[in-house]
Amino acid sequence: MKKFIVVFLILCMTLGSGCIQKKVVNTEVRDYIVYNIGKLPEDLIMLDRHNIRQEDLLLCLFEGLVSMDKKGKIVPALAFKWEISEDKLSYIFTIRNDAKWSDGSDIVAEDFVNLFSNLLKNENNIYKQQLYCIFGARDYAENKVDFSKVAVMAKDNKTLEIRLNYACSYFLNILSQPIYVLRKDFKYLKEWKNNFSLILYSGPFKLDSILEKEELSLVKNQMYWDEKSVASNKIHMKNEEAIAFALADYKWDEIDIITNPPMNQINEFIKAKELFRSPSINGMSLNFNFNKEGIIKDINFRKCISYCINRKNIINNIVLGEGANSFIPSSIKSSGENKILFANYSNLDKAKEFLDKSEYKGEKIKLVYLNSNENNKEIVDEIIKNLKKIKIKISVEGYNEEMLKEIIHNEEYDILLTHYIGEYNSPIAFLEKWDSNSKFNIYGYNNLEYDVLILKAKLTGDSSEAIKYLSFAEELLYNDIPCIPLYFSKNIVGAKRYINGLEVNKRGNVILKKVYIHKQNE
């Protein structure tokens, strides 16, 4: 019977009829919150991929030196204060006296020393270059020195000093990312589903059990330093990957919090006063495969593709957000003015002009995308509509996560629709990814002049000089077009009206620390 109801609800959703069932949750029966995380992570290390929903789990279970609030401001976490030297090369963090692991043992500075050692030694860590601003970090990661030569030092049990190679103005932003939360015993984190009871937790919750269908049960960490601010004693996380089924569960009050509901349901959430919106620094882009010989290496062809993009149609009909008019979101100021590099509307006359300049001979182009996100298919359909109008032959293939990873690894594509992400709140988070040495640059783009500009922006201690270098780098990126940013999304979260205390940070992470059910008789 339940399956019939679910199918019926999905059909209603597809037809856009707005047949949302109104039902008040019986908080006497269920006094815990259910959040849909989507696909569960393979491990609790999460250094080889970026999945913002899976990082929500990290932020429930662990905490770092600092964190980011909903406005993008860096705030204290396990470190209650920090001091930055006058030359901006030394950071001294003071760890809270009441910071403890979930077993009651003290969290000490040496725990962070071990954390950084593990992060830098992890061969699959796509983020490790972010830490190369730390003195000795790169040499250690490349096995040239031992960790005693890395400037991450425990001055005493509660004092951690980190010394940098250069004045990195965004260093705290780097440390605020979920991947830098404090963890230990990485062997247990690797096989977390079998070893969750052995893991020591540093955050507001700890993993209590894994239920049927791998639903996670989290309970309050009584040893957490800010335990009094943790509003719920228990939170369940569901792993429903299909948004249609997650939405059906939401409408049936089996899920209380859901992210990125379909566009055709947004008005229903607004009418029900159950929609939570905030600015984001994440979006989507088209990335070109420079590792493969062919027409993609032709700059005129890439410019042709760029002029075919109609961002207005995408953000009006498919996703909530703003058109990506540059490589950096407008919410992150890179200079005194927001650059307009990409238009919101397509220009097919201009596209045809560049197509005629290119060496395109009618060969078929392969565009690939992740098919588990239902918006991706609609975005792709919108893009190829204009490509076909100017007689570009294109094949489109959607893959699951594992298959897509293999396709990318084997370079069996020409264009990839993918997430366009800044992990931290700084312009360089977006631009440094196209450095030829970046682990994120798997597409083969290489421009020495660009690399030098990014390096100069990092090394200069003058913020105005850094802005100038980044501005030049962005213009160079526009001239080369290794990727085409499409849009920057809004953080869209559906939450039942009985849910209070929900926060979403600027990165888009759903923060569950202060979330609770507001009972009807309160």
Short mmCIF file of C-alpha atoms in Angstrom, two decimals:
data_model
loop_
_atom_site.label_atom_id
_atom_site.label_comp_id
_atom_site.label_asym_id
_atom_site.label_seq_id
_atom_site.Cartn_x
_atom_site.Cartn_y
_atom_site.Cartn_z
CA MET A 1 0.00 0.00 0.00
CA LYS A 2 2.78 2.37 0.91
CA LYS A 3 4.50 1.71 -2.42
CA PHE A 4 1.28 2.69 -4.19
CA ILE A 5 1.13 5.95 -2.25
CA VAL A 6 4.77 6.72 -3.04
CA VAL A 7 4.23 6.06 -6.75
CA PHE A 8 1.10 8.21 -6.69
CA LEU A 9 2.98 11.08 -5.05
CA ILE A 10 5.78 10.84 -7.59
CA LEU A 11 3.23 10.92 -10.40
CA CYS A 12 1.66 14.02 -8.86
CA MET A 13 5.09 15.62 -8.63
CA THR A 14 5.88 14.82 -12.26
CA LEU A 15 2.60 16.32 -13.43
CA GLY A 16 3.19 19.38 -11.29
CA SER A 17 -0.27 19.14 -9.75
CA GLY A 18 0.93 20.21 -6.31
CA CYS A 19 -0.90 17.43 -4.47
CA ILE A 20 1.14 17.83 -1.30
CA GLN A 21 -0.26 16.02 1.71
CA LYS A 22 -0.56 18.09 4.84
CA LYS A 23 0.11 16.07 7.93
CA VAL A 24 1.44 17.21 11.30
CA VAL A 25 4.13 14.89 12.60
CA ASN A 26 3.22 13.06 15.80
CA THR A 27 6.12 14.18 17.95
CA GLU A 28 4.91 11.92 20.76
CA VAL A 29 5.73 8.96 18.51
CA ARG A 30 8.85 10.32 16.79
CA ASP A 31 10.94 12.86 18.68
CA TYR A 32 13.97 12.78 16.38
CA ILE A 33 14.72 14.57 13.12
CA VAL A 34 15.19 12.73 9.81
CA TYR A 35 17.52 14.31 7.26
CA ASN A 36 18.14 12.89 3.79
CA ILE A 37 21.87 12.86 3.08
CA GLY A 38 21.59 11.04 -0.24
CA LYS A 39 24.35 8.54 -1.01
CA LEU A 40 26.34 7.50 2.06
CA PRO A 41 30.11 8.12 1.91
CA GLU A 42 32.52 5.29 1.22
CA ASP A 43 34.63 6.42 4.16
CA LEU A 44 34.81 9.20 6.74
CA ILE A 45 38.12 10.49 5.33
CA MET A 46 36.58 12.01 2.17
CA LEU A 47 39.79 13.31 0.62
CA ASP A 48 39.36 11.82 -2.86
CA ARG A 49 36.06 13.46 -3.80
CA HIS A 50 33.77 16.38 -3.06
CA ASN A 51 30.21 15.70 -1.96
CA ILE A 52 28.64 18.51 -0.01
CA ARG A 53 25.87 16.34 1.45
CA GLN A 54 28.31 13.73 2.71
CA GLU A 55 30.33 16.55 4.27
CA ASP A 56 27.20 17.41 6.30
CA LEU A 57 27.79 14.09 8.08
CA LEU A 58 31.42 15.04 8.80
CA LEU A 59 30.26 18.30 10.41
CA CYS A 60 27.84 16.39 12.63
CA LEU A 61 30.47 13.96 13.88
CA PHE A 62 33.64 16.04 13.99
CA GLU A 63 34.85 19.61 14.45
CA GLY A 64 37.95 21.52 13.37
CA LEU A 65 40.04 24.35 14.74
CA VAL A 66 37.64 26.87 13.17
CA SER A 67 34.38 26.76 11.23
CA MET A 68 32.31 28.90 8.88
CA ASP A 69 28.94 30.41 9.79
CA LYS A 70 25.97 31.07 7.49
CA LYS A 71 27.38 34.47 6.47
CA GLY A 72 30.76 33.02 5.51
CA LYS A 73 32.49 34.38 8.61
CA ILE A 74 35.23 32.33 10.27
CA VAL A 75 34.24 31.51 13.87
CA PRO A 76 35.96 29.63 16.72
CA ALA A 77 35.43 25.89 17.05
CA LEU A 78 37.79 23.53 18.93
CA ALA A 79 40.20 26.47 19.06
CA PHE A 80 38.55 29.28 21.01
CA LYS A 81 41.09 31.86 19.86
CA TRP A 82 44.04 32.35 17.51
CA GLU A 83 46.83 34.86 17.14
CA ILE A 84 48.43 35.85 13.84
CA SER A 85 51.95 37.25 13.85
CA GLU A 86 52.69 40.70 12.45
CA ASP A 87 54.30 39.21 9.34
CA LYS A 88 51.22 36.93 8.97
CA LEU A 89 53.41 33.83 8.80
CA SER A 90 52.64 32.33 12.20
CA TYR A 91 49.23 31.19 13.49
CA ILE A 92 48.92 30.17 17.13
CA PHE A 93 45.69 28.36 18.04
CA THR A 94 44.58 27.86 21.63
CA ILE A 95 42.46 24.74 22.07
CA ARG A 96 39.57 24.80 24.53
CA ASN A 97 40.27 23.28 27.95
CA ASP A 98 36.94 21.44 27.76
CA ALA A 99 37.53 20.04 24.26
CA LYS A 100 37.24 16.27 24.56
CA TRP A 101 36.88 13.18 22.43
CA SER A 102 33.65 11.22 22.72
CA ASP A 103 35.31 8.80 25.19
CA GLY A 104 36.05 11.69 27.56
CA SER A 105 39.78 11.93 26.85
CA ASP A 106 41.27 15.38 26.24
CA ILE A 107 41.70 16.78 22.76
CA VAL A 108 45.27 18.10 22.62
CA ALA A 109 47.43 19.98 20.13
CA GLU A 110 49.26 16.77 19.22
CA ASP A 111 45.98 15.41 17.83
CA PHE A 112 46.06 18.15 15.20
CA VAL A 113 49.72 17.46 14.46
CA ASN A 114 48.78 13.84 13.71
CA LEU A 115 45.78 14.98 11.64
CA PHE A 116 47.89 17.16 9.34
CA SER A 117 50.43 14.36 9.00
CA ASN A 118 47.69 11.96 7.90
CA LEU A 119 46.15 14.46 5.48
CA LEU A 120 49.44 15.23 3.76
CA LYS A 121 50.46 11.57 3.49
CA ASN A 122 47.15 10.45 1.99
CA GLU A 123 47.88 9.55 -1.64
CA ASN A 124 44.26 10.13 -2.69
CA ASN A 125 44.03 13.60 -1.16
CA ILE A 126 42.93 15.96 -3.93
CA TYR A 127 43.09 18.88 -1.49
CA LYS A 128 46.65 18.52 -0.18
CA GLN A 129 48.01 21.36 -2.33
CA GLN A 130 45.87 23.74 -0.26
CA LEU A 131 48.24 22.97 2.62
CA TYR A 132 51.43 23.65 0.68
CA CYS A 133 51.33 27.17 2.11
CA ILE A 134 52.54 25.51 5.35
CA PHE A 135 56.32 25.42 5.69
CA GLY A 136 57.64 21.95 4.83
CA ALA A 137 54.23 20.53 3.86
CA ARG A 138 55.03 19.97 0.20
CA ASP A 139 58.38 18.33 0.87
CA TYR A 140 56.76 15.99 3.38
CA ALA A 141 53.93 15.10 1.00
CA GLU A 142 56.53 14.31 -1.67
CA ASN A 143 58.54 12.13 0.76
CA LYS A 144 61.55 14.46 0.79
CA VAL A 145 61.54 15.06 4.57
CA ASP A 146 59.92 13.59 7.66
CA PHE A 147 57.10 15.37 9.51
CA SER A 148 59.48 16.95 12.04
CA LYS A 149 60.39 19.38 9.23
CA VAL A 150 56.76 20.49 8.79
CA ALA A 151 55.84 23.65 10.71
CA VAL A 152 52.81 22.22 12.51
CA MET A 153 53.89 22.03 16.14
CA ALA A 154 52.35 21.35 19.54
CA LYS A 155 53.81 24.03 21.80
CA ASP A 156 52.04 22.39 24.74
CA ASN A 157 48.86 20.34 25.21
CA LYS A 158 46.55 23.22 24.34
CA THR A 159 48.69 25.35 22.00
CA LEU A 160 49.19 24.61 18.30
CA GLU A 161 51.47 26.69 16.08
CA ILE A 162 51.39 26.61 12.29
CA ARG A 163 53.99 28.57 10.32
CA LEU A 164 53.51 29.42 6.66
CA ASN A 165 55.80 29.89 3.68
CA TYR A 166 54.04 33.12 2.77
CA ALA A 167 51.32 35.39 4.08
CA CYS A 168 48.23 33.39 3.05
CA SER A 169 45.31 35.72 3.75
CA TYR A 170 42.74 32.94 3.23
CA PHE A 171 44.43 30.32 5.45
CA LEU A 172 41.59 30.31 8.02
CA ASN A 173 39.11 29.87 5.17
CA ILE A 174 41.04 26.78 4.12
CA LEU A 175 40.95 25.35 7.65
CA SER A 176 37.19 25.96 7.91
CA GLN A 177 36.46 23.27 5.29
CA PRO A 178 34.80 20.05 6.49
CA ILE A 179 37.77 17.94 5.38
CA TYR A 180 39.93 19.58 8.09
CA VAL A 181 37.75 18.51 11.02
CA LEU A 182 39.63 16.63 13.73
CA ARG A 183 39.71 12.85 13.31
CA LYS A 184 42.02 10.06 14.43
CA ASP A 185 42.35 6.31 13.87
CA PHE A 186 42.06 6.60 10.09
CA LYS A 187 41.94 2.79 9.76
CA TYR A 188 38.52 2.87 11.47
CA LEU A 189 37.39 5.84 9.37
CA LYS A 190 38.19 3.87 6.21
CA GLU A 191 35.81 1.04 7.13
CA TRP A 192 33.45 3.21 9.16
CA LYS A 193 30.30 1.13 8.78
CA ASN A 194 31.96 -1.82 10.50
CA ASN A 195 33.91 0.22 13.05
CA PHE A 196 31.68 3.18 13.97
CA SER A 197 31.59 2.11 17.63
CA LEU A 198 35.41 2.29 17.77
CA ILE A 199 35.68 5.76 16.26
CA LEU A 200 36.36 8.72 18.55
CA TYR A 201 34.20 11.73 17.69
CA SER A 202 35.08 15.40 18.21
CA GLY A 203 31.80 16.98 17.07
CA PRO A 204 28.26 17.53 18.39
CA PHE A 205 27.02 14.01 17.57
CA LYS A 206 28.34 10.47 17.46
CA LEU A 207 27.21 7.55 15.34
CA ASP A 208 25.12 5.23 17.52
CA SER A 209 23.85 2.61 15.08
CA ILE A 210 23.22 1.76 11.44
CA LEU A 211 19.61 0.71 10.97
CA GLU A 212 17.71 -1.09 8.24
CA LYS A 213 18.50 0.14 4.71
CA GLU A 214 21.64 1.76 6.19
CA GLU A 215 19.74 4.58 7.84
CA LEU A 216 22.13 6.24 10.30
CA SER A 217 21.21 6.98 13.90
CA LEU A 218 23.23 9.81 15.45
CA VAL A 219 23.02 10.68 19.13
CA LYS A 220 24.26 13.71 21.04
CA ASN A 221 27.94 13.54 21.99
CA GLN A 222 27.78 14.17 25.74
CA MET A 223 31.53 14.93 25.81
CA TYR A 224 31.31 17.68 23.17
CA TRP A 225 32.53 21.02 24.57
CA ASP A 226 29.38 22.87 23.40
CA GLU A 227 26.97 20.05 24.29
CA LYS A 228 24.47 22.53 25.79
CA SER A 229 23.95 24.11 22.35
CA VAL A 230 23.17 20.78 20.67
CA ALA A 231 19.39 20.95 20.50
CA SER A 232 18.48 17.35 19.54
CA ASN A 233 19.32 14.17 21.39
CA LYS A 234 19.01 12.12 18.23
CA ILE A 235 19.10 12.61 14.45
CA HIS A 236 18.47 10.03 11.75
CA MET A 237 19.99 10.27 8.29
CA LYS A 238 18.38 8.55 5.33
CA ASN A 239 20.28 7.72 2.15
CA GLU A 240 17.59 8.07 -0.51
CA GLU A 241 19.52 9.03 -3.66
CA ALA A 242 16.55 9.55 -6.01
CA ILE A 243 15.10 13.01 -5.37
CA ALA A 244 11.63 11.87 -6.46
CA PHE A 245 11.51 9.18 -3.76
CA ALA A 246 13.07 11.49 -1.17
CA LEU A 247 10.39 14.06 -1.98
CA ALA A 248 7.67 11.43 -1.58
CA ASP A 249 9.08 10.51 1.84
CA TYR A 250 9.17 14.20 2.74
CA LYS A 251 5.52 14.61 1.80
CA TRP A 252 4.68 11.54 3.86
CA ASP A 253 6.55 13.02 6.86
CA GLU A 254 9.20 10.31 6.80
CA ILE A 255 11.86 12.94 6.04
CA ASP A 256 11.89 16.32 7.79
CA ILE A 257 14.71 18.07 5.88
CA ILE A 258 15.43 17.70 2.17
CA THR A 259 17.91 19.55 -0.06
CA ASN A 260 17.40 20.86 -3.60
CA PRO A 261 13.76 19.92 -4.24
CA PRO A 262 12.70 19.97 -7.93
CA MET A 263 11.89 23.34 -9.50
CA ASN A 264 8.30 22.30 -10.22
CA GLN A 265 7.76 21.81 -6.48
CA ILE A 266 9.34 25.04 -5.24
CA ASN A 267 6.07 26.98 -5.18
CA GLU A 268 4.48 24.28 -3.04
CA PHE A 269 7.32 24.61 -0.51
CA ILE A 270 6.93 28.40 -0.55
CA LYS A 271 3.16 28.17 0.00
CA ALA A 272 3.72 25.77 2.87
CA LYS A 273 6.39 28.13 4.31
CA GLU A 274 8.84 25.24 4.25
CA LEU A 275 11.56 26.64 1.98
CA PHE A 276 14.96 27.80 3.25
CA ARG A 277 17.09 29.80 0.77
CA SER A 278 20.56 31.30 1.08
CA PRO A 279 23.43 32.39 -1.24
CA SER A 280 25.91 29.75 -2.37
CA ILE A 281 29.43 29.59 -3.78
CA ASN A 282 28.70 26.39 -5.71
CA GLY A 283 27.41 25.90 -9.21
CA MET A 284 27.87 23.97 -12.46
CA SER A 285 30.18 24.28 -15.45
CA LEU A 286 31.11 22.68 -18.76
CA ASN A 287 34.74 21.53 -18.71
CA PHE A 288 36.69 20.73 -21.88
CA ASN A 289 38.97 17.71 -22.21
CA PHE A 290 42.36 19.02 -23.38
CA ASN A 291 43.92 15.57 -22.89
CA LYS A 292 42.15 14.29 -25.99
CA GLU A 293 43.17 15.24 -29.50
CA GLY A 294 40.48 16.84 -31.63
CA ILE A 295 38.32 19.89 -32.15
CA ILE A 296 38.05 20.66 -28.41
CA LYS A 297 41.58 22.09 -28.54
CA ASP A 298 40.38 24.68 -31.07
CA ILE A 299 39.80 27.95 -29.17
CA ASN A 300 37.30 29.16 -31.76
CA PHE A 301 35.23 26.03 -31.26
CA ARG A 302 35.23 26.49 -27.48
CA LYS A 303 34.16 30.12 -27.90
CA CYS A 304 31.38 28.93 -30.18
CA ILE A 305 30.12 26.61 -27.44
CA SER A 306 30.30 29.47 -24.94
CA TYR A 307 28.07 31.73 -27.02
CA CYS A 308 25.49 28.93 -27.34
CA ILE A 309 24.80 28.92 -23.59
CA ASN A 310 21.53 30.46 -22.42
CA ARG A 311 22.02 30.88 -18.68
CA LYS A 312 18.70 32.65 -18.28
CA ASN A 313 16.75 29.60 -19.42
CA ILE A 314 18.71 27.39 -17.01
CA ILE A 315 18.11 29.54 -13.93
CA ASN A 316 14.51 30.40 -14.84
CA ASN A 317 13.36 26.88 -15.67
CA ILE A 318 15.71 24.31 -14.14
CA VAL A 319 17.59 25.56 -11.06
CA LEU A 320 17.38 28.41 -8.58
CA GLY A 321 20.45 30.60 -8.74
CA GLU A 322 22.21 33.28 -10.73
CA GLY A 323 23.88 33.06 -14.12
CA ALA A 324 27.64 32.74 -13.87
CA ASN A 325 28.80 35.96 -15.53
CA SER A 326 32.41 35.33 -14.46
CA PHE A 327 34.54 32.59 -12.97
CA ILE A 328 33.95 33.92 -9.44
CA PRO A 329 30.56 34.33 -7.72
CA SER A 330 29.36 37.88 -7.19
CA SER A 331 29.15 37.13 -3.46
CA ILE A 332 32.96 36.86 -3.38
CA LYS A 333 34.51 40.19 -4.22
CA SER A 334 37.69 39.78 -6.24
CA SER A 335 37.97 43.45 -7.12
CA GLY A 336 36.10 46.71 -6.77
CA GLU A 337 33.70 45.68 -9.54
CA ASN A 338 32.01 42.47 -10.58
CA LYS A 339 33.26 41.41 -13.99
CA ILE A 340 30.78 40.52 -16.70
CA LEU A 341 32.61 37.98 -18.86
CA PHE A 342 29.71 35.73 -19.85
CA ALA A 343 26.28 36.86 -21.02
CA ASN A 344 23.03 35.51 -19.57
CA TYR A 345 21.56 34.96 -23.03
CA SER A 346 22.88 32.94 -25.94
CA ASN A 347 24.11 34.65 -29.11
CA LEU A 348 23.81 32.16 -31.94
CA ASP A 349 25.04 34.62 -34.58
CA LYS A 350 28.26 35.07 -32.64
CA ALA A 351 28.46 31.32 -32.05
CA LYS A 352 28.14 30.66 -35.78
CA GLU A 353 30.84 33.25 -36.46
CA PHE A 354 33.33 31.42 -34.24
CA LEU A 355 32.21 28.02 -35.58
CA ASP A 356 33.06 29.20 -39.10
CA LYS A 357 36.51 30.29 -37.88
CA SER A 358 37.13 26.89 -36.31
CA GLU A 359 38.31 23.70 -37.98
CA TYR A 360 35.09 21.88 -37.18
CA LYS A 361 34.24 19.38 -39.96
CA GLY A 362 31.04 17.92 -38.62
CA GLU A 363 32.57 15.38 -36.23
CA LYS A 364 30.43 14.22 -33.31
CA ILE A 365 31.22 15.67 -29.88
CA LYS A 366 30.62 13.60 -26.74
CA LEU A 367 29.14 15.37 -23.70
CA VAL A 368 28.92 13.38 -20.44
CA TYR A 369 27.26 14.05 -17.11
CA LEU A 370 26.27 12.47 -13.78
CA ASN A 371 22.77 11.06 -14.18
CA SER A 372 21.87 10.68 -10.49
CA ASN A 373 20.98 14.39 -10.36
CA GLU A 374 17.77 14.86 -12.32
CA ASN A 375 18.52 18.52 -13.03
CA ASN A 376 21.63 17.55 -14.98
CA LYS A 377 19.63 15.94 -17.79
CA GLU A 378 17.49 19.07 -18.15
CA ILE A 379 20.58 21.31 -18.20
CA VAL A 380 22.19 19.15 -20.86
CA ASP A 381 19.01 19.19 -22.96
CA GLU A 382 18.92 23.00 -22.74
CA ILE A 383 22.55 23.25 -23.90
CA ILE A 384 22.37 20.83 -26.82
CA LYS A 385 19.22 22.51 -28.10
CA ASN A 386 21.27 25.50 -29.24
CA LEU A 387 24.26 23.42 -30.37
CA LYS A 388 22.01 21.54 -32.77
CA LYS A 389 20.60 24.79 -34.13
CA ILE A 390 24.03 25.66 -35.52
CA LYS A 391 24.57 22.10 -36.81
CA ILE A 392 27.02 20.84 -34.19
CA LYS A 393 26.71 17.05 -33.94
CA ILE A 394 26.70 15.91 -30.34
CA SER A 395 26.14 12.70 -28.42
CA VAL A 396 25.06 12.86 -24.80
CA GLU A 397 25.61 10.17 -22.18
CA GLY A 398 24.62 10.16 -18.51
CA TYR A 399 26.47 7.84 -16.14
CA ASN A 400 26.35 6.84 -12.50
CA GLU A 401 29.15 8.08 -10.26
CA GLU A 402 31.47 5.08 -10.67
CA MET A 403 31.02 4.85 -14.44
CA LEU A 404 31.54 8.58 -14.88
CA LYS A 405 34.75 8.39 -12.87
CA GLU A 406 35.98 5.67 -15.23
CA ILE A 407 34.97 7.64 -18.33
CA ILE A 408 36.89 10.68 -17.07
CA HIS A 409 39.92 8.58 -16.11
CA ASN A 410 40.00 6.99 -19.60
CA GLU A 411 39.46 10.42 -21.24
CA GLU A 412 36.49 9.09 -23.22
CA TYR A 413 34.67 12.40 -23.50
CA ASP A 414 34.98 15.86 -25.02
CA ILE A 415 32.89 17.97 -22.64
CA LEU A 416 31.93 17.26 -19.03
CA LEU A 417 29.02 18.82 -17.17
CA THR A 418 30.27 19.00 -13.61
CA HIS A 419 30.04 20.84 -10.31
CA TYR A 420 31.76 24.21 -10.19
CA ILE A 421 32.86 24.56 -6.60
CA GLY A 422 34.83 26.87 -4.36
CA GLU A 423 35.70 24.92 -1.24
CA TYR A 424 36.43 28.07 0.72
CA ASN A 425 35.31 31.67 0.66
CA SER A 426 38.01 33.25 -1.51
CA PRO A 427 38.43 34.03 -5.25
CA ILE A 428 41.56 31.93 -5.39
CA ALA A 429 39.55 28.83 -4.45
CA PHE A 430 38.01 28.98 -7.93
CA LEU A 431 41.04 30.14 -9.91
CA GLU A 432 43.82 27.98 -8.46
CA LYS A 433 42.10 24.84 -9.76
CA TRP A 434 43.26 25.68 -13.28
CA ASP A 435 46.92 25.85 -12.29
CA SER A 436 48.65 23.15 -14.36
CA ASN A 437 49.90 21.50 -11.15
CA SER A 438 46.54 21.42 -9.41
CA LYS A 439 45.08 18.03 -8.50
CA PHE A 440 41.71 19.42 -9.59
CA ASN A 441 43.01 20.17 -13.08
CA ILE A 442 42.45 16.73 -14.57
CA TYR A 443 41.50 18.22 -17.93
CA GLY A 444 44.97 18.99 -19.31
CA TYR A 445 44.73 22.79 -19.37
CA ASN A 446 48.22 24.28 -19.22
CA ASN A 447 49.22 27.94 -19.39
CA LEU A 448 52.53 28.99 -17.81
CA GLU A 449 51.55 32.67 -17.68
CA TYR A 450 48.40 31.71 -15.77
CA ASP A 451 50.41 29.57 -13.33
CA VAL A 452 52.75 32.49 -12.64
CA LEU A 453 49.84 34.87 -11.93
CA ILE A 454 48.29 32.42 -9.46
CA LEU A 455 51.66 31.94 -7.76
CA LYS A 456 52.18 35.71 -7.48
CA ALA A 457 48.69 36.15 -5.99
CA LYS A 458 49.53 33.55 -3.36
CA LEU A 459 52.96 34.87 -2.47
CA THR A 460 52.32 38.58 -2.26
CA GLY A 461 51.58 39.94 1.17
CA ASP A 462 49.72 42.88 -0.36
CA SER A 463 46.00 42.17 -0.74
CA SER A 464 45.54 44.81 -3.45
CA GLU A 465 48.39 43.26 -5.43
CA ALA A 466 46.81 39.83 -5.01
CA ILE A 467 43.51 41.15 -6.38
CA LYS A 468 45.33 42.58 -9.40
CA TYR A 469 47.07 39.27 -10.17
CA LEU A 470 43.82 37.32 -9.78
CA SER A 471 42.01 39.77 -12.05
CA PHE A 472 44.64 39.26 -14.76
CA ALA A 473 44.42 35.49 -14.25
CA GLU A 474 40.64 35.54 -14.64
CA GLU A 475 40.92 37.46 -17.92
CA LEU A 476 43.49 34.96 -19.16
CA LEU A 477 41.18 32.10 -18.23
CA TYR A 478 38.38 33.77 -20.16
CA ASN A 479 40.60 34.11 -23.23
CA ASP A 480 41.49 30.40 -23.10
CA ILE A 481 38.09 29.06 -21.93
CA PRO A 482 39.11 25.70 -20.45
CA CYS A 483 35.67 25.69 -18.84
CA ILE A 484 32.37 27.54 -19.13
CA PRO A 485 30.74 28.38 -15.79
CA LEU A 486 26.96 28.08 -16.15
CA TYR A 487 25.43 29.25 -12.90
CA PHE A 488 25.93 29.65 -9.17
CA SER A 489 23.10 27.96 -7.32
CA LYS A 490 21.27 29.01 -4.20
CA ASN A 491 21.27 26.75 -1.19
CA ILE A 492 17.71 25.37 -1.28
CA VAL A 493 16.51 23.36 1.68
CA GLY A 494 13.00 22.14 2.38
CA ALA A 495 12.25 21.85 6.10
CA LYS A 496 8.99 21.05 7.84
CA ARG A 497 7.38 23.89 9.76
CA TYR A 498 7.94 22.07 13.02
CA ILE A 499 11.73 22.18 12.39
CA ASN A 500 13.59 24.98 14.19
CA GLY A 501 17.24 26.02 14.40
CA LEU A 502 18.25 25.01 10.87
CA GLU A 503 21.38 26.72 9.48
CA VAL A 504 23.09 26.51 6.10
CA ASN A 505 26.58 27.94 5.77
CA LYS A 506 27.78 29.85 2.73
CA ARG A 507 29.45 26.74 1.37
CA GLY A 508 26.05 25.05 1.36
CA ASN A 509 26.53 22.65 4.26
CA VAL A 510 23.39 21.92 6.28
CA ILE A 511 24.28 22.44 9.94
CA LEU A 512 22.24 20.21 12.25
CA LYS A 513 23.83 21.16 15.57
CA LYS A 514 20.98 23.45 16.69
CA VAL A 515 18.08 21.79 14.86
CA TYR A 516 15.13 20.53 16.88
CA ILE A 517 11.44 19.63 16.56
CA HIS A 518 9.11 22.34 17.81
CA LYS A 519 6.22 20.48 19.39
CA GLN A 520 2.71 21.76 18.76
CA ASN A 521 1.95 22.36 22.43
CA GLU A 522 5.06 24.46 23.03
#
